[in-house]
Tab-separated table of C-alpha atoms in Angstrom:
chain	number	residue	atom	x	y	z
A	73	MET	CA	-10.652	0.994	5.674
A	74	PHE	CA	-10.885	4.435	4.089
A	75	ASP	CA	-14.656	4.207	3.785
A	76	LYS	CA	-14.945	7.755	5.132
A	77	THR	CA	-11.734	9.221	3.752
A	78	ALA	CA	-11.486	8.015	0.143
A	79	ASP	CA	-12.299	11.466	-1.237
A	80	TYR	CA	-9.667	13.026	1.032
A	81	TYR	CA	-6.990	10.348	0.631
A	82	ASP	CA	-4.692	12.256	-1.721
A	83	ALA	CA	-4.886	15.381	0.427
A	84	LEU	CA	-4.240	13.415	3.627
A	85	TYR	CA	-1.070	11.835	2.240
A	86	HIS	CA	0.253	14.948	0.524
A	87	PHE	CA	3.616	14.316	2.204
A	88	LYS	CA	4.293	11.249	0.025
A	89	ASP	CA	6.197	12.036	-3.186
A	90	TYR	CA	4.778	9.496	-5.622
A	91	GLY	CA	6.976	10.710	-8.465
A	92	VAL	CA	10.188	10.061	-6.554
A	93	ALA	CA	8.915	6.690	-5.307
A	94	CYS	CA	7.943	5.554	-8.796
A	95	ASP	CA	11.276	6.660	-10.247
A	96	LYS	CA	13.020	4.468	-7.650
A	97	LEU	CA	10.668	1.595	-8.401
A	98	HIS	CA	11.219	1.912	-12.149
A	99	LYS	CA	14.994	1.797	-11.620
A	100	LEU	CA	14.614	-1.325	-9.467
A	101	ILE	CA	12.472	-3.018	-12.097
A	102	GLN	CA	14.964	-2.160	-14.827
A	103	SER	CA	17.836	-3.540	-12.758
A	104	GLN	CA	16.013	-6.793	-11.966
A	105	LEU	CA	13.842	-7.354	-15.019
A	106	PRO	CA	14.701	-4.927	-17.848
A	107	ALA	CA	12.337	-6.660	-20.285
A	108	ALA	CA	9.289	-6.081	-18.026
A	109	LYS	CA	6.254	-4.778	-19.898
A	110	SER	CA	3.254	-5.343	-17.594
A	111	LEU	CA	2.594	-4.438	-13.954
A	112	LEU	CA	-0.194	-5.099	-11.452
A	113	ASP	CA	-0.523	-2.765	-8.449
A	114	ILE	CA	-2.120	-4.525	-5.467
A	115	ALA	CA	-3.995	-2.229	-3.044
A	116	CYS	CA	-3.633	0.491	-5.656
A	117	GLY	CA	-5.760	2.987	-3.725
A	118	THR	CA	-6.424	6.167	-5.709
A	119	GLY	CA	-4.088	5.134	-8.520
A	120	LYS	CA	-1.313	7.683	-7.999
A	121	HIS	CA	1.462	5.117	-8.419
A	122	LEU	CA	-0.166	3.896	-11.618
A	123	GLU	CA	-0.437	7.445	-12.936
A	124	TYR	CA	3.370	7.518	-13.043
A	125	LEU	CA	4.088	3.873	-13.823
A	126	SER	CA	1.776	3.856	-16.843
A	127	SER	CA	4.456	5.877	-18.654
A	128	HIS	CA	6.716	2.818	-18.586
A	129	TYR	CA	4.442	-0.252	-18.433
A	130	TYR	CA	1.053	-1.613	-19.268
A	131	VAL	CA	-0.566	-1.342	-15.836
A	132	GLU	CA	-3.626	-2.608	-13.981
A	133	GLY	CA	-4.752	-1.997	-10.409
A	134	LEU	CA	-6.552	-3.981	-7.717
A	135	ASP	CA	-8.153	-2.772	-4.495
A	136	LEU	CA	-10.880	-3.894	-2.117
A	137	ASN	CA	-12.381	-0.435	-1.561
A	138	PRO	CA	-14.818	0.697	-4.288
A	139	ASP	CA	-14.592	4.348	-3.263
A	140	LEU	CA	-10.821	4.403	-3.701
A	141	LEU	CA	-11.229	2.635	-7.042
A	142	ASN	CA	-13.688	5.300	-8.196
A	143	VAL	CA	-11.060	7.953	-7.540
A	144	ALA	CA	-8.418	5.846	-9.289
A	145	GLN	CA	-10.596	5.317	-12.360
A	146	LYS	CA	-11.148	9.046	-12.723
A	147	ARG	CA	-7.422	9.668	-12.415
A	148	CYS	CA	-6.485	6.887	-14.857
A	149	PRO	CA	-9.470	6.421	-17.190
A	150	ASN	CA	-7.578	4.110	-19.537
A	151	VAL	CA	-6.406	1.712	-16.825
A	152	LEU	CA	-8.221	-1.518	-15.975
A	153	PHE	CA	-9.050	-1.808	-12.273
A	154	HIS	CA	-10.246	-4.843	-10.308
A	155	GLN	CA	-12.162	-4.870	-7.027
A	156	ALA	CA	-10.931	-7.824	-4.990
A	157	ASP	CA	-9.330	-8.939	-1.737
A	158	MET	CA	-5.536	-9.219	-2.027
A	159	THR	CA	-5.585	-12.491	-0.075
A	160	ASP	CA	-7.904	-14.213	-2.538
A	161	PHE	CA	-8.071	-12.957	-6.100
A	162	SER	CA	-7.866	-14.609	-9.489
A	163	LEU	CA	-7.498	-12.508	-12.639
A	164	SER	CA	-6.802	-15.404	-15.035
A	165	LYS	CA	-3.641	-13.703	-16.311
A	166	THR	CA	-0.076	-13.006	-15.231
A	167	TYR	CA	2.137	-9.924	-15.119
A	168	ASP	CA	5.858	-9.298	-15.355
A	169	VAL	CA	5.757	-7.245	-12.152
A	170	VAL	CA	3.390	-7.317	-9.163
A	171	VAL	CA	3.744	-4.611	-6.510
A	172	CYS	CA	2.093	-3.832	-3.173
A	173	LEU	CA	3.264	-0.424	-1.978
A	174	PHE	CA	3.041	2.116	0.863
A	175	SER	CA	2.683	-0.607	3.549
A	176	SER	CA	-0.733	-1.657	2.227
A	177	ILE	CA	0.155	-5.319	2.804
A	178	ALA	CA	-0.297	-4.796	6.571
A	179	TYR	CA	-4.054	-4.329	6.177
A	180	VAL	CA	-4.436	-8.105	5.796
A	181	ARG	CA	-3.717	-8.131	9.582
A	182	THR	CA	-2.714	-11.757	10.254
A	183	LEU	CA	0.348	-13.836	9.412
A	184	GLU	CA	-1.868	-16.401	7.708
A	185	ASN	CA	-3.297	-13.685	5.477
A	186	LEU	CA	0.176	-12.342	4.747
A	187	ARG	CA	1.135	-15.767	3.440
A	188	LYS	CA	-2.061	-16.020	1.409
A	189	ALA	CA	-1.566	-12.572	-0.103
A	190	VAL	CA	2.063	-13.158	-1.054
A	191	GLN	CA	1.165	-16.522	-2.588
A	192	CYS	CA	-1.685	-14.972	-4.547
A	193	MET	CA	0.614	-12.236	-5.852
A	194	ALA	CA	3.249	-14.795	-6.820
A	195	ASP	CA	0.607	-16.850	-8.643
A	196	HIS	CA	-0.038	-13.801	-10.842
A	197	LEU	CA	3.618	-13.406	-11.833
A	198	SER	CA	4.902	-14.451	-15.218
A	199	PRO	CA	7.850	-16.888	-15.181
A	200	ASN	CA	10.829	-15.077	-13.645
A	201	GLY	CA	8.484	-12.184	-12.762
A	202	LEU	CA	9.307	-9.606	-10.080
A	203	LEU	CA	7.409	-9.175	-6.798
A	204	VAL	CA	7.838	-5.964	-4.757
A	205	ILE	CA	6.271	-5.338	-1.329
A	206	GLU	CA	6.757	-2.353	0.982
A	207	PRO	CA	6.215	-3.545	4.574
A	208	TRP	CA	4.686	-1.846	7.584
A	209	PHE	CA	6.628	-1.645	10.837
A	210	SER	CA	7.806	-4.792	12.598
A	211	PRO	CA	6.877	-5.705	16.189
A	212	ASP	CA	10.273	-4.321	17.270
A	213	THR	CA	10.165	-1.025	15.366
A	214	TYR	CA	6.520	-0.069	15.894
A	215	TRP	CA	6.059	2.652	18.491
A	216	VAL	CA	3.362	2.538	21.189
A	217	GLY	CA	1.809	5.469	23.017
A	218	LYS	CA	2.976	8.128	20.554
A	219	THR	CA	0.454	10.775	19.469
A	220	THR	CA	0.766	11.826	15.839
A	221	ALA	CA	-0.911	14.861	14.264
A	222	ASN	CA	-1.126	15.739	10.560
A	223	PHE	CA	-2.658	18.721	8.806
A	224	VAL	CA	-4.022	19.638	5.398
A	225	ASP	CA	-4.207	23.334	4.529
A	226	GLN	CA	-5.732	23.946	1.111
A	227	PRO	CA	-7.882	26.941	0.129
A	228	ASP	CA	-11.163	24.993	0.287
A	229	LEU	CA	-10.101	22.036	2.404
A	230	LYS	CA	-8.715	22.022	5.938
A	231	ILE	CA	-8.098	18.753	7.768
A	232	ALA	CA	-6.622	18.014	11.165
A	233	TRP	CA	-6.148	14.320	11.856
A	234	MET	CA	-4.445	12.606	14.718
A	235	TYR	CA	-4.119	9.294	16.472
A	236	LYS	CA	-2.340	7.597	19.329
A	237	SER	CA	-0.364	4.520	18.322
A	238	GLU	CA	-1.593	1.475	20.199
A	239	ARG	CA	-0.928	-2.236	19.917
A	240	LYS	CA	-3.279	-5.177	20.264
A	241	ASP	CA	-1.439	-8.512	20.239
A	242	LEU	CA	0.305	-8.709	16.844
A	243	THR	CA	-1.455	-5.734	15.268
A	244	SER	CA	-1.013	-1.994	15.412
A	245	PHE	CA	-4.231	-0.169	16.240
A	246	LEU	CA	-4.840	3.410	15.083
A	247	ASP	CA	-8.092	5.090	16.102
A	248	ILE	CA	-7.775	8.083	13.787
A	249	HIS	CA	-9.767	11.234	14.576
A	250	TYR	CA	-10.510	13.657	11.737
A	251	MET	CA	-11.804	17.221	11.677
A	252	VAL	CA	-12.615	18.301	8.121
A	253	GLY	CA	-13.482	21.834	7.060
A	254	THR	CA	-14.916	22.733	3.638
A	255	PRO	CA	-16.992	25.666	2.352
A	256	GLN	CA	-20.040	23.553	3.265
A	257	GLY	CA	-19.063	23.343	6.933
A	258	ILE	CA	-17.004	21.436	9.480
A	259	HIS	CA	-17.539	17.831	10.502
A	260	GLU	CA	-15.733	15.230	12.611
A	261	PHE	CA	-15.455	11.462	12.353
A	262	THR	CA	-13.146	8.564	13.192
A	263	GLU	CA	-11.725	5.544	11.369
A	264	GLU	CA	-10.064	2.505	12.907
A	265	HIS	CA	-6.996	1.245	11.058
A	266	ILE	CA	-5.663	-2.153	12.123
A	267	LEU	CA	-2.419	-3.356	10.565
A	268	GLY	CA	-0.437	-6.550	11.066
A	269	LEU	CA	3.012	-6.531	12.656
A	270	TRP	CA	5.421	-9.134	11.256
A	271	THR	CA	9.110	-9.808	11.614
A	272	ASP	CA	11.711	-9.661	8.869
A	273	SER	CA	11.958	-13.452	8.896
A	274	GLU	CA	8.179	-13.809	8.525
A	275	TYR	CA	8.117	-11.568	5.449
A	276	LYS	CA	11.064	-13.420	3.943
A	277	GLN	CA	9.548	-16.839	4.674
A	278	ALA	CA	6.302	-15.787	2.956
A	279	PHE	CA	8.302	-14.913	-0.165
A	280	GLU	CA	10.288	-18.141	-0.094
A	281	ASP	CA	7.187	-20.272	0.481
A	282	ALA	CA	5.569	-18.587	-2.537
A	283	GLY	CA	8.540	-19.488	-4.723
A	284	VAL	CA	10.108	-16.035	-4.877
A	285	ARG	CA	13.807	-15.396	-4.185
A	286	VAL	CA	13.714	-12.650	-1.577
A	287	ASN	CA	15.927	-9.581	-1.208
A	288	TYR	CA	15.600	-6.711	1.245
A	289	ASP	CA	16.337	-2.999	0.832
A	290	GLU	CA	16.441	-1.213	4.196
A	291	MET	CA	15.256	2.166	2.856
A	292	GLY	CA	12.915	1.069	0.080
A	293	LEU	CA	10.821	3.671	-1.694
A	294	PHE	CA	9.537	5.527	1.354
A	295	GLY	CA	11.919	4.771	4.187
A	296	ARG	CA	10.014	1.713	5.446
A	297	GLY	CA	12.071	-0.941	3.693
A	298	MET	CA	11.241	-3.087	0.677
A	299	TYR	CA	11.106	-6.812	-0.031
A	300	TYR	CA	11.577	-7.854	-3.647
A	301	GLY	CA	12.561	-10.850	-5.693
A	302	LEU	CA	12.190	-12.858	-8.867
A	303	LYS	CA	9.901	-15.855	-9.127
A	304	ARG	CA	11.741	-19.146	-9.443
């Protein structure tokens, strides 16, 4: 995913207020684990969460996409980043807090991979460490057949991107069409985004099976809910 849009990612998601989200996350961490000093961001993307969180914690990031990591490294030159799959990574260290934000967990697609990813994250928690995951939509809340359009309007960058929300079995399927205009010209391309759809009980069971006491916040950081809990 994002092989064609890594350089545009921050512009595409201009509607997300990372500062507000990270303030909420910091308050959650302080309420659950006030002594926390280290944090690992799974599926860190372009590093915008880490840009804010690095003011409060020693942070590292992990992502599968090298192009997104290149952007993140430029944004946060003093942060250590790892290229790895969230379902199967081993960093030979633990962290007080592990987070997976902005529904990135859904890119693992299957329930089996959800369980693997949550277990892998829990394995990288220090004793009594805190795990935080922002989910994607559930099978009941995901919409089908809706056409969504978004726009970027910057002086030297114009983007129109849209998709129709479809469903294939237990995944949401987004065939996203982009039209990008720069001073060099206008070009069009598509990206397929496939994200897993899991129930509340399936998320909670993945936490419990990984040895993490699970809690749920209906709003979360971005209105999509949030699962969090301390490792037993």
